[in-house]
Tab-separated table of C-alpha atoms in Angstrom:
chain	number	residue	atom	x	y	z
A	22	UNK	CA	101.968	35.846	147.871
A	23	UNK	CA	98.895	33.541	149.474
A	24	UNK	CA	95.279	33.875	148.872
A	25	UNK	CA	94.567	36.342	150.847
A	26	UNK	CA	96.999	38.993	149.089
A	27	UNK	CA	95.793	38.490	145.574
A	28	UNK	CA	92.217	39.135	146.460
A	29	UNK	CA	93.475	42.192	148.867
A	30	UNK	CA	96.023	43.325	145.732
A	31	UNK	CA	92.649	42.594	142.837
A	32	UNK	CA	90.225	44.595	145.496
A	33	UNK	CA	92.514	47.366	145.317
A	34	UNK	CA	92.567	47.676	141.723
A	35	UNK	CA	89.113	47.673	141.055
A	36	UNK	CA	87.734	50.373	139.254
A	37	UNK	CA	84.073	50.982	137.509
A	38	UNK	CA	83.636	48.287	134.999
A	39	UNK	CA	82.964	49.180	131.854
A	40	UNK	CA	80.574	46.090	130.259
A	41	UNK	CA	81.333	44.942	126.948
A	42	UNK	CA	78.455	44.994	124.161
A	43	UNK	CA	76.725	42.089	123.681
A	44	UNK	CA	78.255	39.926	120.545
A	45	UNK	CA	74.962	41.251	118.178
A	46	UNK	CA	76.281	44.396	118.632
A	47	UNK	CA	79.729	43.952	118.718
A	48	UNK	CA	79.535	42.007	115.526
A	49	UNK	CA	77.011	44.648	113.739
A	50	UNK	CA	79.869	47.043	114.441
A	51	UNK	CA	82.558	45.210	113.525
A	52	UNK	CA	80.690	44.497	109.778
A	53	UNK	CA	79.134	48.110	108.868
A	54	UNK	CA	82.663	49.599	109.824
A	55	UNK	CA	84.487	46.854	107.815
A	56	UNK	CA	82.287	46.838	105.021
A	57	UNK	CA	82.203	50.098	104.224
A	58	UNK	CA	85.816	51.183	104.681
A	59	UNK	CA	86.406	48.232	102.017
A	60	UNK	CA	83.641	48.943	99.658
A	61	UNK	CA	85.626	52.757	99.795
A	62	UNK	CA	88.925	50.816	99.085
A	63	UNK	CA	87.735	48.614	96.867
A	64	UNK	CA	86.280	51.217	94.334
A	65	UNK	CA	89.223	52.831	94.278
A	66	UNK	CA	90.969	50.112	93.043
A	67	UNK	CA	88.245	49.055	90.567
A	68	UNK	CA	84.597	50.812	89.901
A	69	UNK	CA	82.034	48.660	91.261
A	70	UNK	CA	80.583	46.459	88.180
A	71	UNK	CA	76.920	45.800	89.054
A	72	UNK	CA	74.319	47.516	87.518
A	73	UNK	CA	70.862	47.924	89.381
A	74	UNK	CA	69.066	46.750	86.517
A	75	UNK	CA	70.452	43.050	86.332
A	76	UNK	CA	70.354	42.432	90.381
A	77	UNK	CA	67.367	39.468	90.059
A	78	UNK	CA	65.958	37.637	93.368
A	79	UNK	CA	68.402	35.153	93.193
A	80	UNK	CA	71.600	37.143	93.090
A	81	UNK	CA	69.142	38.846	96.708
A	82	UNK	CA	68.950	35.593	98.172
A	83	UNK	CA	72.891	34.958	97.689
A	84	UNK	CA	73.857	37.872	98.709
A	85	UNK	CA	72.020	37.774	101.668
A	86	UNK	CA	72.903	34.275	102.253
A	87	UNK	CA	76.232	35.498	102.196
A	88	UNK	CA	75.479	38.065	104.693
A	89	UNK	CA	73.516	36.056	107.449
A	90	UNK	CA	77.083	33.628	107.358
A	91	UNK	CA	79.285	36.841	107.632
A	92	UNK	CA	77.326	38.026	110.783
A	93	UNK	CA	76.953	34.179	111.712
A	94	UNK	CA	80.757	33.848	111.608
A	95	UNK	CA	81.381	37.225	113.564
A	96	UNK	CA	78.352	36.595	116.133
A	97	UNK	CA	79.825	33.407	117.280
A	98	UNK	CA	83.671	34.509	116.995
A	99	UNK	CA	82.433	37.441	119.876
A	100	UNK	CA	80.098	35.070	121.660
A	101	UNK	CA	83.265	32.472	121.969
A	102	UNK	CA	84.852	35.232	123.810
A	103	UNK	CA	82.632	35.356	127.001
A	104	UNK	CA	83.249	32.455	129.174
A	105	UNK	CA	81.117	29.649	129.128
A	106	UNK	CA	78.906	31.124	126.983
A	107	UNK	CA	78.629	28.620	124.462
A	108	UNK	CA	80.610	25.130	124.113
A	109	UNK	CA	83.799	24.321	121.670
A	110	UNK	CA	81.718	21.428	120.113
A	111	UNK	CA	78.864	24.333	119.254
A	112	UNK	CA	81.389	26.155	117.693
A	113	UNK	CA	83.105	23.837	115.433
A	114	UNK	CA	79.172	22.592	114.410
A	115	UNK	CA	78.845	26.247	113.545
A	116	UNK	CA	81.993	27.547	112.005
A	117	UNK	CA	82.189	23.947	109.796
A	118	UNK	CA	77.974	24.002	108.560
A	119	UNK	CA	78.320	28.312	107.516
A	120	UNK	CA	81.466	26.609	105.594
A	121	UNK	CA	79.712	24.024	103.495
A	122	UNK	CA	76.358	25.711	103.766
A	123	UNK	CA	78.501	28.774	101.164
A	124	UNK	CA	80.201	26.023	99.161
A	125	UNK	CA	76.825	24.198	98.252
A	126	UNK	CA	75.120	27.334	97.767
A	127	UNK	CA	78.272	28.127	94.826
A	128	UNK	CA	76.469	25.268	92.710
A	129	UNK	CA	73.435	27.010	92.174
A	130	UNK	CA	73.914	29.976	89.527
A	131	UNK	CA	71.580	32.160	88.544
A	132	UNK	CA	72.630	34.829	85.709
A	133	UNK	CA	76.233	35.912	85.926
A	134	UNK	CA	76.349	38.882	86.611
A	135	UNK	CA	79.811	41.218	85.655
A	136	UNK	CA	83.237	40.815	84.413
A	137	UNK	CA	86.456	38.101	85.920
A	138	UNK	CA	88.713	39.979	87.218
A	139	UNK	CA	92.076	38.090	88.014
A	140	UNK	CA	93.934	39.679	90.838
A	141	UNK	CA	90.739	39.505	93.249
A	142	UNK	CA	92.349	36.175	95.270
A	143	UNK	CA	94.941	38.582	95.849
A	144	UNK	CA	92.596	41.644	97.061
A	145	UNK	CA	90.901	39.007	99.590
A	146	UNK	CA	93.999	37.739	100.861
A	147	UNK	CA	95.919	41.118	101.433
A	148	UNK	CA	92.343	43.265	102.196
A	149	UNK	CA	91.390	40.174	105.117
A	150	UNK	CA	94.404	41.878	107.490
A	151	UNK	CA	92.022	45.452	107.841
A	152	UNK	CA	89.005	42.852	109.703
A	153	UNK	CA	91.670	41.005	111.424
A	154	UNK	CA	92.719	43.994	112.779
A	155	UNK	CA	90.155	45.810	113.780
A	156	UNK	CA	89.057	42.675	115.441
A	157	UNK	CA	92.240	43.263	117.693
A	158	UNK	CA	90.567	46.815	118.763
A	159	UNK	CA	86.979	44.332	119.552
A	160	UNK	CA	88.960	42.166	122.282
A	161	UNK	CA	91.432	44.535	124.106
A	162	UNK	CA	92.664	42.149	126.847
A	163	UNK	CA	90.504	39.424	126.221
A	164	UNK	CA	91.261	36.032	126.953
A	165	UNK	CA	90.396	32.805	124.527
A	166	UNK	CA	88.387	29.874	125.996
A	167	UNK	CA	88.037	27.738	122.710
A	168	UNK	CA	91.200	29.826	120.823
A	169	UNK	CA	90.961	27.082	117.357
A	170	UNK	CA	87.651	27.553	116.865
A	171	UNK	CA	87.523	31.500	117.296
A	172	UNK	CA	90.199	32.584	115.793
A	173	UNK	CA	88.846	29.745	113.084
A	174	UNK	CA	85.862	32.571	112.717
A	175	UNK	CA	88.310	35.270	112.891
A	176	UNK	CA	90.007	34.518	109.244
A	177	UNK	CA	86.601	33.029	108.032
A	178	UNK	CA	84.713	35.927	108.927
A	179	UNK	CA	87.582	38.582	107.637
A	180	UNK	CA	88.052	37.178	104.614
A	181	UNK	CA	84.672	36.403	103.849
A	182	UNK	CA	84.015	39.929	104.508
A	183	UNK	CA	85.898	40.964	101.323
A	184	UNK	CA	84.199	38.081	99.458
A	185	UNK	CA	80.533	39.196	100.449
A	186	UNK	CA	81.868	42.943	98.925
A	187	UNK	CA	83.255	40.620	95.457
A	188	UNK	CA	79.527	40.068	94.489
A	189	UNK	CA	79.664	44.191	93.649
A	190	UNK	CA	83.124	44.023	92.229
A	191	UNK	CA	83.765	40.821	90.318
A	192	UNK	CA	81.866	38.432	88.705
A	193	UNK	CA	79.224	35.303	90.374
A	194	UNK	CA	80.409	32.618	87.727
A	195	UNK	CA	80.993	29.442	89.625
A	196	UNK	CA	84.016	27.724	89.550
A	197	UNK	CA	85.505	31.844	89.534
A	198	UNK	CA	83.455	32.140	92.990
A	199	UNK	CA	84.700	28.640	94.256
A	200	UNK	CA	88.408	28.986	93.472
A	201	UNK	CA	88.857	33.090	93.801
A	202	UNK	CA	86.507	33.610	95.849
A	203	UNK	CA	85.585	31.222	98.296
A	204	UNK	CA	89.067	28.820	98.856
A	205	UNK	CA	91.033	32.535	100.107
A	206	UNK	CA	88.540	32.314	102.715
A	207	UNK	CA	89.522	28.803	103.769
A	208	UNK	CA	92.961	29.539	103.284
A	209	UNK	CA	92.991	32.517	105.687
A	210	UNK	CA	90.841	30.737	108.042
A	211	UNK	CA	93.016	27.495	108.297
A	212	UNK	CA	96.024	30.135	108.797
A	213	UNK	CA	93.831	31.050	111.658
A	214	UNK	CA	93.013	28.167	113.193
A	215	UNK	CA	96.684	26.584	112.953
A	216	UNK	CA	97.779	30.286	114.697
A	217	UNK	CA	95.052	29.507	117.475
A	218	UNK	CA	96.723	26.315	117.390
A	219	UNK	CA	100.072	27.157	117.875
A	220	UNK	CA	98.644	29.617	121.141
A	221	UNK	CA	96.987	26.515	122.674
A	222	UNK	CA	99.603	24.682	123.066
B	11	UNK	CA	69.169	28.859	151.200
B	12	UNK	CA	71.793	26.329	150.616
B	13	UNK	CA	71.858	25.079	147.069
B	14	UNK	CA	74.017	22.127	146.050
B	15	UNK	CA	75.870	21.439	142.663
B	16	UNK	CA	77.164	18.396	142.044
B	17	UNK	CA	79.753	18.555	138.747
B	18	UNK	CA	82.205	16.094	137.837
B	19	UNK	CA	81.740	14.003	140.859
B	20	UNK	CA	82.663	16.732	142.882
B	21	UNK	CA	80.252	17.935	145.642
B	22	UNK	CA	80.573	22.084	145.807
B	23	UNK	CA	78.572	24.113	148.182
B	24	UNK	CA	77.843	27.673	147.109
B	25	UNK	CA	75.645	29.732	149.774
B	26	UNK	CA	73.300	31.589	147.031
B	27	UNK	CA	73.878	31.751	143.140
B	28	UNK	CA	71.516	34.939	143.781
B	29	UNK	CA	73.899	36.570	146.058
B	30	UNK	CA	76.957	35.774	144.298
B	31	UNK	CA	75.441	37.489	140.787
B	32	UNK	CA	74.718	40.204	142.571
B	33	UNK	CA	78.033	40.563	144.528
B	34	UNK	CA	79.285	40.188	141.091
B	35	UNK	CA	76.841	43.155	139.743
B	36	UNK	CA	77.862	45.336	142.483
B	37	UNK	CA	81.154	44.833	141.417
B	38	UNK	CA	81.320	45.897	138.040
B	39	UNK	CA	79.767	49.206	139.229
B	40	UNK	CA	83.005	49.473	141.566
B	41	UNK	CA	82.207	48.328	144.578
B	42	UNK	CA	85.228	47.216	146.432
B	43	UNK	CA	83.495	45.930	149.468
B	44	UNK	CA	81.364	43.879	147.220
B	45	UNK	CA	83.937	42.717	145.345
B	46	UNK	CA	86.524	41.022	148.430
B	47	UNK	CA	83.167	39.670	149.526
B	48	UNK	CA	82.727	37.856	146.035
B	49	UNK	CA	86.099	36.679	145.413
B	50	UNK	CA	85.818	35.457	149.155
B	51	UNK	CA	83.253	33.373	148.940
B	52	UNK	CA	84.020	32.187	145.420
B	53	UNK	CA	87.813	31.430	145.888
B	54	UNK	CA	86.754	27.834	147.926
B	55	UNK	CA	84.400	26.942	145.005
B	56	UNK	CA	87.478	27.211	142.801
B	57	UNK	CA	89.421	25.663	144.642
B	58	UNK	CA	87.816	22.024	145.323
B	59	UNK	CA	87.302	22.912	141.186
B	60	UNK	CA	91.467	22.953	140.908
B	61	UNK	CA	92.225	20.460	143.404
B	62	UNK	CA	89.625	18.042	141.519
B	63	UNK	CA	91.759	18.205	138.494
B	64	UNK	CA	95.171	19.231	139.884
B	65	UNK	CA	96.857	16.702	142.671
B	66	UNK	CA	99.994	18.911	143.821
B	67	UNK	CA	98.703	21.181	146.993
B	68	UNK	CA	101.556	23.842	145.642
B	69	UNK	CA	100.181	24.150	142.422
B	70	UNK	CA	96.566	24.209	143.188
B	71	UNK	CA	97.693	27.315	145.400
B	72	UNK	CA	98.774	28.668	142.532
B	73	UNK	CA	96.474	27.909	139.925
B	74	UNK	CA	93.592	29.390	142.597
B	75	UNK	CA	95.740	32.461	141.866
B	76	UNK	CA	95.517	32.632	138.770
B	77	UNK	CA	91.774	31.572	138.029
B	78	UNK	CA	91.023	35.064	140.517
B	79	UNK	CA	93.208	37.113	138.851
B	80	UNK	CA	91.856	35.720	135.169
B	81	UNK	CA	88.340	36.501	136.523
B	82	UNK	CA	89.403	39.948	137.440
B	83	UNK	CA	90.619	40.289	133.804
B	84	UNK	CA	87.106	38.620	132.265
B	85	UNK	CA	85.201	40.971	134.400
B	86	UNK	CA	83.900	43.338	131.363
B	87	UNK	CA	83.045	40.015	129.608
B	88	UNK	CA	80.173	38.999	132.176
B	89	UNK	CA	76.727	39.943	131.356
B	90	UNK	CA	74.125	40.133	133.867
B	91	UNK	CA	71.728	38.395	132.041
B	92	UNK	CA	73.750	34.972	132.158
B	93	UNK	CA	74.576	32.765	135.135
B	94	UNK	CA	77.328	33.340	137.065
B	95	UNK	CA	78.827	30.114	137.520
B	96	UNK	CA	79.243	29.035	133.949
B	97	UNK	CA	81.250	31.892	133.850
B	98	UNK	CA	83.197	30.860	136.131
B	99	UNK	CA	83.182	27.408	135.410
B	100	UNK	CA	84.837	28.414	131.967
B	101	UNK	CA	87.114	30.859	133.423
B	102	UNK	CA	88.625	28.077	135.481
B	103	UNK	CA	88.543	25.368	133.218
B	104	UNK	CA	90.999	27.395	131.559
B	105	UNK	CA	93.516	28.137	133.874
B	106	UNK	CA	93.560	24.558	134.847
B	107	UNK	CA	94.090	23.393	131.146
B	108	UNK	CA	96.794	26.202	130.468
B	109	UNK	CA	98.717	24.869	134.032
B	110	UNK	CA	98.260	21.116	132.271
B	111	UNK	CA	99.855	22.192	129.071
B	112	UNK	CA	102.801	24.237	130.852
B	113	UNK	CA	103.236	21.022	133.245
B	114	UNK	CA	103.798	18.814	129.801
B	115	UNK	CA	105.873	21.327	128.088
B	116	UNK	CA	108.445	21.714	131.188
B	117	UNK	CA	107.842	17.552	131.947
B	118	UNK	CA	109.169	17.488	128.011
B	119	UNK	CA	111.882	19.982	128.306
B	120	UNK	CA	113.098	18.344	131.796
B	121	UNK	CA	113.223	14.559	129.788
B	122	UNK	CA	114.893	16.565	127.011
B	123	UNK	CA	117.734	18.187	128.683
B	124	UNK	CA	117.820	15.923	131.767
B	125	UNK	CA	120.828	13.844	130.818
B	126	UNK	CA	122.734	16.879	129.577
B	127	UNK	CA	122.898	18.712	132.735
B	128	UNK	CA	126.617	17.998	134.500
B	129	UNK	CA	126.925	18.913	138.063
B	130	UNK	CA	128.749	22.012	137.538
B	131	UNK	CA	126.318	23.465	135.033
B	132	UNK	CA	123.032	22.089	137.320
B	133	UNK	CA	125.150	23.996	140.612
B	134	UNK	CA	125.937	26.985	138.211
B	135	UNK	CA	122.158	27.692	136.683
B	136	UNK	CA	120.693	27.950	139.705
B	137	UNK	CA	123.745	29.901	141.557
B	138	UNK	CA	124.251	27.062	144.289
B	139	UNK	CA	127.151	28.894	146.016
B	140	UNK	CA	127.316	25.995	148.571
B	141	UNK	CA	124.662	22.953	148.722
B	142	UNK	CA	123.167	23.983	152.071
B	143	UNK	CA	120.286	25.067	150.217
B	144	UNK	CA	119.111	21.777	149.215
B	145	UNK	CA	118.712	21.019	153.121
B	146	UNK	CA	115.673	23.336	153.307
B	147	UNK	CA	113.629	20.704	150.563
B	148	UNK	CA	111.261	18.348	151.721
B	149	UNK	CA	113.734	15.186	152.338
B	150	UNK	CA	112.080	13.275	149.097
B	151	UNK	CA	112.626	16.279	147.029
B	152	UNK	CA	116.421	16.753	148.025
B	153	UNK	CA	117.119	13.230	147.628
B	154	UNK	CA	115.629	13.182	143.915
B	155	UNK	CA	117.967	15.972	142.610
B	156	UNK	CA	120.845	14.503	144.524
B	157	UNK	CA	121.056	11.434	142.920
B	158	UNK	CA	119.872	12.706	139.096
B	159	UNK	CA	121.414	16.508	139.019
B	160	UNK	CA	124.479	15.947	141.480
B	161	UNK	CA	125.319	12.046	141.448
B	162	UNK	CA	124.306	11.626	137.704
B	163	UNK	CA	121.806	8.943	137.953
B	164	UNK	CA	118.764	8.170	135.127
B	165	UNK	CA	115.353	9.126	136.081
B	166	UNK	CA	114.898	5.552	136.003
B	167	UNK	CA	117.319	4.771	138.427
B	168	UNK	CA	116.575	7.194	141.164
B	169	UNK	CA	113.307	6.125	140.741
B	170	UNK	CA	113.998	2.797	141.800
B	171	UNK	CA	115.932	3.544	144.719
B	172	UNK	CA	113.041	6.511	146.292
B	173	UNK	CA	110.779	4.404	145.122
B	174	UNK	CA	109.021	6.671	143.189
B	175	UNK	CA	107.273	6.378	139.633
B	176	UNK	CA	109.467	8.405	137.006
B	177	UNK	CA	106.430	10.614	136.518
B	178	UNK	CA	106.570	11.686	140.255
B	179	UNK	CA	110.439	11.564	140.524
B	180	UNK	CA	110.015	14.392	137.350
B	181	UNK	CA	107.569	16.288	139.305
B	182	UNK	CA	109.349	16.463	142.592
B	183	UNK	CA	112.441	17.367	141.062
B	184	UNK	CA	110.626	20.098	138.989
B	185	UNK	CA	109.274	21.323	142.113
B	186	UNK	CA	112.041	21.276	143.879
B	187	UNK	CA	114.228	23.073	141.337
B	188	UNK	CA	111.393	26.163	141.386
B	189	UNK	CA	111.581	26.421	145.070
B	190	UNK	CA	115.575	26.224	144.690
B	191	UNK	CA	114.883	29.349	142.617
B	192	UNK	CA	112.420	31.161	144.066
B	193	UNK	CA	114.819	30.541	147.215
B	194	UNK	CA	117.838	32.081	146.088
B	195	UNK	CA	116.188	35.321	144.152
B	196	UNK	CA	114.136	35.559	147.793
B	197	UNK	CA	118.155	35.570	148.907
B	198	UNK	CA	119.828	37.843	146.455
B	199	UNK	CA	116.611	40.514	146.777
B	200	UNK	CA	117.286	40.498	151.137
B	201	UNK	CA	121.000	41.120	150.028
């Protein structure tokens, strides 16, 4: 088949296009679904600990923090996916600074807030899979242009989903956040990025 | 209005960035004559693109093919608000890496089971019923898997004697062993 057939044969397939959302959206979508699906699942497993009454500004400003890298980590995972839209370099600067920007911000405690609870390494791990998937439904046929880095922000951004929701469920103590919290997120994501590997090549 | 672009040394002419977006706009509302016009016009862009990366005429055929049939995948991802041609710039650069990694995968394979390969089991996988077949290759090409899948010589040595680096002794014999392929399913499918 020359040239000349394959744009005959791709003319003839055409059909009204039907334009993706833009990654804000796609990503805003992606995290109030998520989030509240697992918040559901979550409290079913175990009652959500915080009280109104001890949320201070500085738990805000972490959880918040937490937030703006969740939707960071999402935004750039759907802006990888349209071509030439931003560069792998960008996205390696991006995924690797929301990474040490949460593992800095660990080191700065204000009150602990709510009880250890020990399987929630466990819950992070096993809940990550719902965001993966639903991710899946996000790129339908999609192809990859920088596949390490985004799929990269695929785990980080899954998994950190269900660590954003621990701040409800488990406790903010520090080294508890770092090792139960925070390193299941690396984990998953370096599973990610070694899968996006493994595709490249 | 002509404008030029000059990227990676390579000089590429595009008529109007304008009219290309908006062939491209017309075609994600369906428009068929919009879109043969677009791929038309954009398939010679992509092509000096290939052929600046990719040295084999045959395989920058193909790898054109596949860059316009990627694009017609990617076409939900464009939005109107962007340039075109990073789009397609990235859409390309793709392809042409994914062709670069096959090539190295089946160049490593090839240097892997090379040696292996007797003359009954080379004549056998690809269903030579007589050697006539190898008369319709480029004279290079036949030569090459002559003396390394029939005679049993090393890369190296047939090499020497076509003089011929091993690289492009490996490449004409991969090439040739596709087009031994593609010639006898084209056979067996007129049977």
């Amino acid at each position: 088949m020359n040239e000349k057939d394959i744009i005959e044969q791709l003319v003839e397939e055409l059909t009204p296009i039907k334009i993706n959302k833009g990654p804000g959206m796609r990503s805003l979508l992606w995290l109030v679904g998520n989030l509240v699906l697992l918040f559901f699942v979550l409290n079913l497993i175990s009652p959500i600990q915080l009280k109104m009454g001890e949320v201070s500004l500085h738990f805000f400003v972490e959880v918040a923090l937490f937030f703006l890298a969740l939707f960071t980590g999402a935004f750039f995972f759907f802006l990888s996916l349209i071509p030439g839209a931003t560069k792998t370099r960008k996205l390696g600067i991006v995924s690797l600074g929301i990474s040490v920007v949460l593992v800095a911000s660990v080191w700065f405690p204000g009150k602990i807030i709510g009880g250890m609870r020990s399987y929630c390494e466990v819950e992070i791990l096993l809940f990550s899979l719902f965001p993966i998937l639903s991710f899946v439904y996000f790129l339908k046929r999609n192809d990859f242009y920088n596949i390490r880095w985004s799929f990269y922000l695929l785990g980080f951004s899954s998994a950190l989903l269900c660590t954003f929701l621990m701040f409800f469920f488990c406790t903010n103590e520090p080294w508890h956040v770092f090792l139960f919290h925070l390193l299941p997120v690396f984990i998953v994501a370096l599973i990610c990025h070694f899968w996006g590997m493994r595709r490249a090549n | 209005m002509k404008l030029r672009l000059v990227e990676h040394n390579c000089d590429i002419m595009i008529d109007n960035k304008e009219e290309i977006k908006y062939l491209l706009i017309q075609t994600q509302k369906g428009d068929k004559k919009a879109y043969h016009l677009f791929l038309t016009k954009l398939s010679p862009y992509i092509t000096k693109k290939v052929r600046f990366r990719i040295f084999n005429e045959g395989d920058v055929a193909d790898v054109v093919q596949e860059c316009l049939i990627s694009i017609h995948r990617s076409l939900p991802t464009y939005d109107s608000k962007r340039d075109v041609l990073p789009w397609v710039v990235a859409i390309t650069e793709r392809r042409i890496v994914d062709y670069i990694r096959k090539k190295n995968r089946q160049m490593k394979l090839q240097n892997e089971l090379g040696p292996n390969v007797t003359n009954e089991e080379f004549v056998a996988k690809y269903e030579l019923e007589d050697l006539k077949i190898l008369d319709q290759l480029p004279e290079v090409t036949k030569k090459a898997i002559e003396l390394t899948k029939l005679h049993g010589h090393s890369t190296k040595e047939a090499a020497l004697k076509l003089g011929l680096s091993e690289d492009a002794l490996r490449a004409r014999i991969s090439r040739g062993l596709g087009r031994i392929q593609e010639m006898v399913r084209e056979e067996s499918n007129n049977e």
